[in-house]
Amino acid sequence: MTEKTQRLEIVTPERKVYSGDVRFVVVPGVEGELGFLPHHAPLVSALDIGVMRVQEENRTFKVAISGGFVEVRNNRVVVLARTAEREDEIDRERALAAKARAEERLKARTPDIDIVRAELALKRALARLKAVS
Amino acid sequence: MPSLRDLRRRIKSIKNTQQITKAMKAVSAAKMRRAQEQVLAARPYARRLREVLGRVAAAAGDVKHPLLEVREPRKVAYVLITADRGLCGGFNANLIRTTMQALREAAGAQVSLVCVGRKGRDFFRRRGYNIVQSYVRLGETIRVAQAREIAGFVMEKYAAGEFDEVYLVFSEFVNVLVQRPKIVKLLPVETPEESENGKKPGRVEYIFEPSAEDVLARLLPMYVENMVFHALLESKASEHSARMTAMDNATKNAEELIAKLTLSMNKARQTAITKEILEVVSGAAALE
């Protein structure tokens, strides 16, 4: 590991999504975006639904995550996400459909729907779309 | 001595059974491989989550949280994970026996059961135990959402004071031949203390975002969910390997039985032929 990079690991309950050396990471913290350069001070933060940006040696990519945690320690960034998908894994059609469905539900506002759940679904769909765009 | 026809019929029926056990063995082998892969894929997350929770709990100090609150265990709940189907050797029986023993030891406390899987639920329902919730037909691939539902239910009950302690009974997947019933305490959460190399984690001065309490309050439910998820995965892998072993034995037994029956069938046939010849010969002799 050279001085200019840090180790990044993205894991979800189902699988390890990414592991590699990166220059810069931005994660969606619950109180706003957080960026980590190598040798960041130890930090633990809760994560919101949103998009992570990862800058490797010579390419950048995005990852849509739906909440979780990040721990930074010893030049190592560990993201524990509920779900995480790299931009090349995201099914755009599905995200669009999910977005339409959630919007539909929110617009109808019938008493039998769970508004919080629909809002979260909408947020996840938007995060995925943002990651692929 | 059974007749020739009976023997033939029996051999045929055993052959049919053997075909079924053979097929079930092959199916279980394939499913077990998948379940095993799922267990392996889930490990990095479980390990990291444990580490982070251990360090955060150490760094956060004496933070209060409903899921950490230790109470006198007067109301104890067991979450029992069994299979939906049988024909897997002693798999379900072992889990049920382990649970029964734990229930005997917990005598005095008010016991509730949360049953995952049909076999455990049916057993305890027949015997009139207090089953507060059951989850059946979880399917082949365990989803995180399923674990979240189960964990959510017990956490809610725990926070409401309806359970004082919650235990998880499941089958640990040691290897293909060995599956061990295991009981672990799910609630109150005992924060993990050892790190990856078995040493106590050094205290790290973290920056908490938004705050230590908030981070812990979000981490704990995730940890409980993950324990349930992990138990479900281990049980699934155990179930399939137990079934595979059981079906392998059944196939071998059938093989043996067929060999034995074929032998007695041949003997019976020979006796019949000898008898017939004797009859013909003695019949001819009588004519002379």
Coordinates of C-alpha atoms in Angstrom, one line a residue:
Chain A
M1 CA 0.0 0.0 0.0
T2 CA 1.5 3.3 -1.0
E3 CA 1.1 6.5 0.9
K4 CA -1.5 7.9 -1.4
T5 CA -4.1 5.1 -1.0
Q6 CA -6.2 3.5 1.6
R7 CA -7.9 0.2 1.8
L8 CA -11.7 0.2 1.1
E9 CA -14.0 -2.6 1.9
I10 CA -17.7 -2.6 1.1
V11 CA -19.6 -5.6 2.7
T12 CA -23.3 -6.4 2.9
P13 CA -24.9 -9.3 4.9
E14 CA -25.1 -11.3 1.7
R15 CA -21.7 -10.7 0.1
K16 CA -18.5 -8.7 -0.1
V17 CA -19.1 -6.1 -2.8
Y18 CA -15.7 -4.5 -3.1
S19 CA -12.3 -4.6 -1.6
G20 CA -9.4 -2.6 -3.0
D21 CA -7.0 0.3 -2.6
V22 CA -8.5 3.7 -3.3
R23 CA -7.4 7.3 -3.2
F24 CA -10.6 8.9 -2.2
V25 CA -14.1 7.9 -1.0
V26 CA -17.3 9.8 -0.4
V27 CA -20.1 8.3 1.6
P28 CA -23.6 9.5 2.3
G29 CA -23.5 10.1 6.1
V30 CA -26.7 10.7 8.0
E31 CA -25.7 14.3 8.5
G32 CA -24.3 15.0 5.1
E33 CA -21.7 13.5 2.8
L34 CA -18.4 12.5 4.2
G35 CA -15.2 12.3 2.2
F36 CA -12.1 10.3 3.3
L37 CA -8.6 10.8 2.1
P38 CA -5.9 8.4 3.2
H39 CA -4.8 8.5 6.8
H40 CA -8.1 9.9 8.1
A41 CA -8.7 10.1 11.8
P42 CA -10.7 7.1 13.3
L43 CA -14.4 7.7 12.7
V44 CA -17.7 5.8 12.9
S45 CA -20.7 7.2 11.2
A46 CA -24.2 5.9 10.4
L47 CA -25.0 6.0 6.7
D48 CA -28.1 7.2 4.8
I49 CA -29.5 5.8 1.6
G50 CA -27.5 7.3 -1.1
V51 CA -24.6 7.1 -3.5
M52 CA -20.9 6.4 -2.6
R53 CA -18.2 7.7 -4.9
V54 CA -15.0 5.8 -5.1
Q55 CA -11.8 7.0 -6.7
E56 CA -9.3 4.4 -7.5
E57 CA -5.8 4.9 -9.0
N58 CA -7.1 5.6 -12.4
R59 CA -10.8 5.2 -12.5
T60 CA -13.8 6.3 -10.4
F61 CA -17.1 4.5 -9.9
K62 CA -20.3 4.9 -7.9
V63 CA -22.0 2.5 -5.5
A64 CA -25.7 2.8 -4.5
I65 CA -26.1 1.8 -0.8
S66 CA -29.2 1.7 1.4
G67 CA -28.0 2.7 4.8
G68 CA -25.5 1.2 7.2
F69 CA -22.3 2.2 8.7
V70 CA -18.8 3.3 7.9
E71 CA -15.8 2.8 10.2
V72 CA -12.5 4.5 9.4
R73 CA -9.4 3.3 11.3
N74 CA -5.7 2.6 10.5
N75 CA -6.0 3.8 6.9
R76 CA -8.9 1.5 6.3
V77 CA -12.4 2.3 5.4
V78 CA -15.0 -0.4 6.1
V79 CA -18.5 0.2 4.8
L80 CA -21.2 -2.1 6.3
A81 CA -24.2 -1.6 4.1
R82 CA -27.6 -3.1 4.2
T83 CA -27.4 -3.4 0.4
A84 CA -24.8 -2.1 -2.0
E85 CA -24.6 -2.3 -5.7
R86 CA -21.9 -1.0 -8.0
E87 CA -23.1 1.1 -10.8
D88 CA -22.5 -1.7 -13.3
E89 CA -24.7 -4.1 -11.3
I90 CA -27.7 -1.9 -11.1
D91 CA -30.8 -2.8 -13.1
R92 CA -31.9 0.6 -14.4
E93 CA -35.3 -0.7 -15.6
R94 CA -36.0 -2.1 -12.2
A95 CA -35.0 1.0 -10.4
L96 CA -37.3 3.1 -12.7
A97 CA -40.2 0.7 -12.1
A98 CA -39.6 0.9 -8.3
K99 CA -39.5 4.7 -8.5
A100 CA -42.8 4.8 -10.4
R101 CA -44.4 2.4 -8.0
A102 CA -43.3 4.4 -4.9
E103 CA -44.4 7.7 -6.4
E104 CA -47.7 6.2 -7.3
R105 CA -48.2 5.0 -3.7
L106 CA -47.2 8.4 -2.2
K107 CA -49.6 10.2 -4.6
A108 CA -52.5 7.9 -3.8
R109 CA -52.0 8.3 0.0
T110 CA -54.6 5.7 0.8
P111 CA -54.7 5.0 4.5
D112 CA -53.7 1.3 4.0
I113 CA -50.2 2.1 2.7
D114 CA -47.1 2.6 4.7
I115 CA -45.9 6.1 3.8
V116 CA -42.6 5.7 5.5
R117 CA -41.9 2.5 3.6
A118 CA -42.9 4.0 0.3
E119 CA -40.7 7.0 0.9
L120 CA -37.7 4.8 1.7
A121 CA -38.4 2.8 -1.4
L122 CA -38.4 6.0 -3.4
K123 CA -35.2 7.1 -1.9
R124 CA -33.5 3.8 -2.7
A125 CA -34.7 3.9 -6.2
L126 CA -33.5 7.5 -6.7
A127 CA -30.1 6.5 -5.2
R128 CA -29.8 3.7 -7.7
L129 CA -30.7 5.9 -10.6
K130 CA -28.3 8.5 -9.5
A131 CA -25.5 5.9 -9.4
V132 CA -26.1 4.8 -13.0
S133 CA -26.6 8.2 -14.5
Chain B
M1 CA -40.9 -68.7 3.4
P2 CA -42.2 -65.9 1.2
S3 CA -43.3 -66.9 -2.2
L4 CA -41.3 -66.1 -5.3
R5 CA -43.9 -63.6 -6.4
D6 CA -43.8 -61.7 -3.1
L7 CA -40.0 -61.5 -3.2
R8 CA -40.1 -60.1 -6.7
R9 CA -42.7 -57.5 -5.7
R10 CA -40.6 -56.4 -2.7
I11 CA -37.4 -56.1 -4.7
K12 CA -39.2 -53.9 -7.2
S13 CA -40.7 -51.7 -4.5
I14 CA -37.3 -51.3 -2.8
K15 CA -35.7 -50.4 -6.1
N16 CA -38.3 -47.6 -6.5
T17 CA -37.6 -46.3 -3.1
Q18 CA -33.9 -46.4 -3.8
Q19 CA -34.4 -44.3 -6.9
I20 CA -36.2 -41.7 -4.8
T21 CA -33.5 -41.6 -2.1
K22 CA -30.8 -41.4 -4.7
A23 CA -32.5 -38.4 -6.4
M24 CA -33.1 -36.7 -3.1
K25 CA -29.4 -37.1 -2.2
A26 CA -28.3 -35.5 -5.5
V27 CA -30.8 -32.6 -5.0
S28 CA -29.6 -32.1 -1.4
A29 CA -26.0 -32.1 -2.5
A30 CA -26.6 -29.3 -4.9
K31 CA -28.7 -27.3 -2.5
M32 CA -26.1 -27.8 0.2
R33 CA -23.4 -26.4 -2.0
R34 CA -25.4 -23.3 -2.6
A35 CA -26.2 -22.9 1.1
Q36 CA -22.6 -23.3 2.0
E37 CA -21.6 -20.6 -0.5
Q38 CA -24.1 -18.3 1.1
V39 CA -22.7 -19.0 4.5
L40 CA -19.2 -18.2 3.3
A41 CA -20.3 -15.1 1.4
A42 CA -22.0 -13.8 4.6
R43 CA -18.9 -14.2 6.8
P44 CA -16.9 -11.1 6.0
Y45 CA -19.9 -8.9 6.9
A46 CA -20.6 -10.7 10.1
R47 CA -16.9 -10.5 11.1
R48 CA -16.6 -6.8 10.4
L49 CA -19.9 -6.0 12.1
R50 CA -18.7 -7.9 15.3
E51 CA -15.4 -6.0 15.2
V52 CA -17.0 -2.6 14.7
L53 CA -19.6 -3.2 17.4
G54 CA -16.9 -4.4 19.9
R55 CA -14.8 -1.4 19.3
V56 CA -17.7 1.1 19.2
A57 CA -19.1 -0.4 22.4
A58 CA -15.7 -0.1 24.1
A59 CA -15.2 3.5 22.9
A60 CA -18.8 4.6 23.7
G61 CA -18.4 3.5 27.3
D62 CA -21.5 3.2 29.5
V63 CA -24.1 4.0 26.9
K64 CA -27.6 2.9 27.8
H65 CA -29.7 1.1 25.3
P66 CA -32.9 -0.9 25.6
L67 CA -31.3 -3.9 23.9
L68 CA -28.4 -4.0 26.3
E69 CA -30.5 -3.8 29.4
V70 CA -30.1 -6.9 31.6
R71 CA -33.2 -8.0 33.5
E72 CA -34.1 -10.8 35.9
P73 CA -35.0 -13.7 33.4
R74 CA -38.6 -14.3 34.4
K75 CA -39.9 -14.3 30.8
V76 CA -37.6 -16.2 28.5
A77 CA -38.1 -16.7 24.8
Y78 CA -36.5 -19.3 22.6
V79 CA -36.2 -18.8 18.8
L80 CA -36.0 -22.3 17.4
I81 CA -34.9 -22.8 13.9
T82 CA -35.8 -26.2 12.3
A83 CA -36.4 -27.4 8.8
D84 CA -39.8 -27.4 7.1
R85 CA -39.4 -30.9 5.9
G86 CA -38.3 -34.2 7.4
L87 CA -36.3 -37.0 5.8
C88 CA -33.1 -35.5 7.1
G89 CA -31.9 -37.9 9.7
G90 CA -31.8 -36.6 13.2
F91 CA -31.6 -33.0 12.2
N92 CA -34.9 -31.8 13.5
A93 CA -35.0 -34.3 16.4
N94 CA -31.6 -33.1 17.7
L95 CA -32.7 -29.5 17.6
I96 CA -36.0 -30.3 19.3
R97 CA -34.2 -32.3 22.0
T98 CA -31.8 -29.5 22.7
T99 CA -34.7 -27.1 23.0
M100 CA -36.6 -29.4 25.4
Q101 CA -33.6 -29.7 27.6
A102 CA -33.1 -25.9 27.7
L103 CA -36.8 -25.6 28.5
R104 CA -36.5 -28.0 31.4
E105 CA -33.5 -26.1 32.7
A106 CA -35.4 -22.9 32.4
A107 CA -38.3 -24.3 34.5
G108 CA -39.7 -21.5 36.7
A109 CA -39.5 -18.9 34.1
Q110 CA -42.4 -18.2 31.8
V111 CA -41.3 -19.6 28.5
S112 CA -42.4 -18.5 25.0
L113 CA -41.4 -20.0 21.7
V114 CA -40.8 -18.5 18.4
C115 CA -40.7 -21.2 15.8
V116 CA -39.0 -20.9 12.5
G117 CA -39.6 -24.0 10.3
R118 CA -42.6 -26.3 10.3
K119 CA -41.1 -29.3 12.1
G120 CA -40.3 -27.5 15.3
R121 CA -43.6 -25.6 15.3
D122 CA -45.7 -28.7 14.8
F123 CA -43.9 -30.6 17.5
F124 CA -44.4 -27.9 20.1
R125 CA -47.9 -27.1 19.0
R126 CA -49.0 -30.7 19.5
R127 CA -47.6 -30.6 23.0
G128 CA -49.4 -27.4 23.8
Y129 CA -46.4 -25.1 24.3
N130 CA -46.8 -21.3 24.2
I131 CA -45.8 -20.4 20.6
V132 CA -46.1 -16.7 20.3
Q133 CA -45.0 -16.5 16.6
S134 CA -44.0 -18.9 13.9
Y135 CA -42.4 -18.5 10.5
V136 CA -42.6 -21.3 8.0
R137 CA -41.7 -21.9 4.4
L138 CA -38.8 -19.5 4.3
G139 CA -37.7 -21.1 1.0
E140 CA -34.3 -22.1 -0.3
T141 CA -32.5 -18.9 -0.4
I142 CA -32.6 -17.0 2.9
R143 CA -33.1 -13.3 2.5
V144 CA -31.9 -10.6 4.9
A145 CA -35.5 -9.3 5.0
Q146 CA -36.7 -12.6 6.5
A147 CA -34.0 -12.4 9.3
R148 CA -35.0 -8.7 9.8
E149 CA -38.6 -9.7 10.3
I150 CA -37.8 -12.3 12.9
A151 CA -35.3 -10.2 14.7
G152 CA -37.6 -7.2 14.6
F153 CA -40.4 -9.2 16.2
V154 CA -38.2 -10.4 19.2
M155 CA -36.6 -7.0 19.6
E156 CA -39.9 -5.3 19.8
K157 CA -41.1 -7.8 22.4
Y158 CA -37.9 -7.4 24.3
A159 CA -38.1 -3.6 24.4
A160 CA -41.7 -3.9 25.5
G161 CA -40.6 -6.0 28.4
E162 CA -42.5 -9.1 27.2
F163 CA -39.3 -11.1 27.0
D164 CA -36.5 -10.7 29.5
E165 CA -34.1 -13.0 27.7
V166 CA -34.1 -14.4 24.2
Y167 CA -32.1 -17.4 23.0
L168 CA -31.5 -18.7 19.6
V169 CA -31.5 -22.4 19.0
F170 CA -30.1 -23.5 15.6
S171 CA -27.8 -26.0 14.0
E172 CA -24.2 -25.0 13.5
F173 CA -22.7 -26.2 10.2
V174 CA -19.4 -27.6 11.2
N175 CA -18.8 -29.7 8.1
V176 CA -20.7 -31.9 5.8
L177 CA -20.8 -34.8 8.3
V178 CA -21.1 -32.8 11.5
Q179 CA -23.9 -30.4 12.4
R180 CA -24.2 -29.4 16.0
P181 CA -27.3 -27.9 17.7
K182 CA -26.3 -24.7 19.4
I183 CA -28.0 -22.3 21.8
V184 CA -26.8 -18.7 21.9
K185 CA -28.1 -15.7 23.8
L186 CA -29.6 -13.2 21.4
L187 CA -30.9 -10.6 23.8
P188 CA -29.8 -8.8 25.8
V189 CA -26.9 -8.1 23.4
E190 CA -23.6 -9.1 24.8
T191 CA -21.1 -6.9 23.1
P192 CA -18.3 -8.9 21.5
E193 CA -15.0 -8.4 23.2
E194 CA -12.4 -10.2 21.2
S195 CA -11.1 -8.9 18.0
E196 CA -9.9 -10.9 14.9
N197 CA -6.9 -12.4 16.6
G198 CA -8.6 -13.1 20.0
K199 CA -7.1 -10.1 21.7
K200 CA -9.1 -7.4 23.3
P201 CA -9.4 -4.5 21.0
G202 CA -7.4 -1.5 21.8
R203 CA -9.5 1.5 22.7
V204 CA -9.9 3.7 19.7
E205 CA -10.8 7.3 20.1
Y206 CA -13.4 7.6 17.4
I207 CA -15.1 10.6 16.0
F208 CA -18.8 9.7 16.2
E209 CA -21.2 10.9 13.6
P210 CA -23.9 11.9 14.7
S211 CA -23.1 10.6 18.3
A212 CA -22.0 7.5 20.1
E213 CA -25.5 6.8 21.4
D214 CA -27.0 7.2 18.0
V215 CA -24.4 5.0 16.3
L216 CA -24.8 2.3 18.9
A217 CA -28.6 2.5 18.7
R218 CA -28.4 1.7 15.0
L219 CA -25.6 -0.8 15.2
L220 CA -27.3 -3.0 17.9
P221 CA -30.4 -3.9 15.8
M222 CA -28.2 -4.6 12.8
Y223 CA -26.1 -6.9 14.9
V224 CA -29.2 -8.8 16.2
E225 CA -30.5 -9.1 12.7
N226 CA -27.2 -10.4 11.5
M227 CA -27.1 -13.1 14.3
V228 CA -30.5 -14.3 13.2
F229 CA -29.5 -14.2 9.5
H230 CA -26.4 -16.1 10.2
A231 CA -28.3 -18.8 12.2
L232 CA -30.7 -19.2 9.4
L233 CA -28.0 -19.7 6.9
E234 CA -26.1 -22.2 9.1
S235 CA -29.3 -24.1 9.7
K236 CA -30.1 -24.3 6.0
A237 CA -26.7 -25.6 5.2
S238 CA -26.9 -28.1 8.1
E239 CA -30.3 -29.3 7.0
H240 CA -29.2 -30.1 3.5
S241 CA -26.0 -31.8 4.5
A242 CA -28.0 -33.9 7.1
R243 CA -30.5 -34.8 4.4
M244 CA -27.7 -35.7 2.0
T245 CA -26.1 -38.1 4.6
A246 CA -29.5 -39.6 5.5
M247 CA -30.3 -40.2 1.9
D248 CA -26.9 -41.7 1.2
N249 CA -27.4 -44.2 4.0
A250 CA -30.9 -45.0 2.8
T251 CA -29.6 -45.7 -0.7
K252 CA -26.9 -48.0 0.7
N253 CA -29.4 -49.8 2.9
A254 CA -31.7 -50.3 -0.1
E255 CA -28.7 -51.8 -2.0
E256 CA -28.0 -54.2 0.8
L257 CA -31.6 -55.2 1.1
I258 CA -31.9 -55.8 -2.6
A259 CA -28.9 -58.1 -2.5
K260 CA -30.3 -60.1 0.3
L261 CA -33.7 -60.4 -1.2
T262 CA -32.3 -61.4 -4.6
L263 CA -30.4 -64.2 -2.9
S264 CA -33.4 -65.6 -1.2
M265 CA -35.4 -65.1 -4.4
N266 CA -32.8 -67.2 -6.3
K267 CA -32.9 -69.8 -3.5
A268 CA -36.7 -69.9 -3.7
R269 CA -36.6 -70.3 -7.4
Q270 CA -34.1 -73.1 -7.2
T271 CA -36.1 -74.9 -4.6
A272 CA -39.2 -74.6 -6.7
I273 CA -37.4 -76.0 -9.8
T274 CA -36.0 -78.9 -7.7
K275 CA -39.4 -79.6 -6.4
E276 CA -40.9 -79.6 -9.9
I277 CA -38.2 -82.0 -11.3
L278 CA -38.8 -84.3 -8.3
E279 CA -42.5 -84.3 -9.0
V280 CA -41.9 -85.1 -12.7
V281 CA -39.4 -87.8 -11.9
S282 CA -41.6 -89.4 -9.2
G283 CA -44.6 -89.1 -11.5
A284 CA -42.7 -90.9 -14.2
A285 CA -41.5 -93.6 -11.7
A286 CA -45.1 -94.2 -10.6
L287 CA -46.1 -95.0 -14.2
E288 CA -43.6 -97.7 -14.6

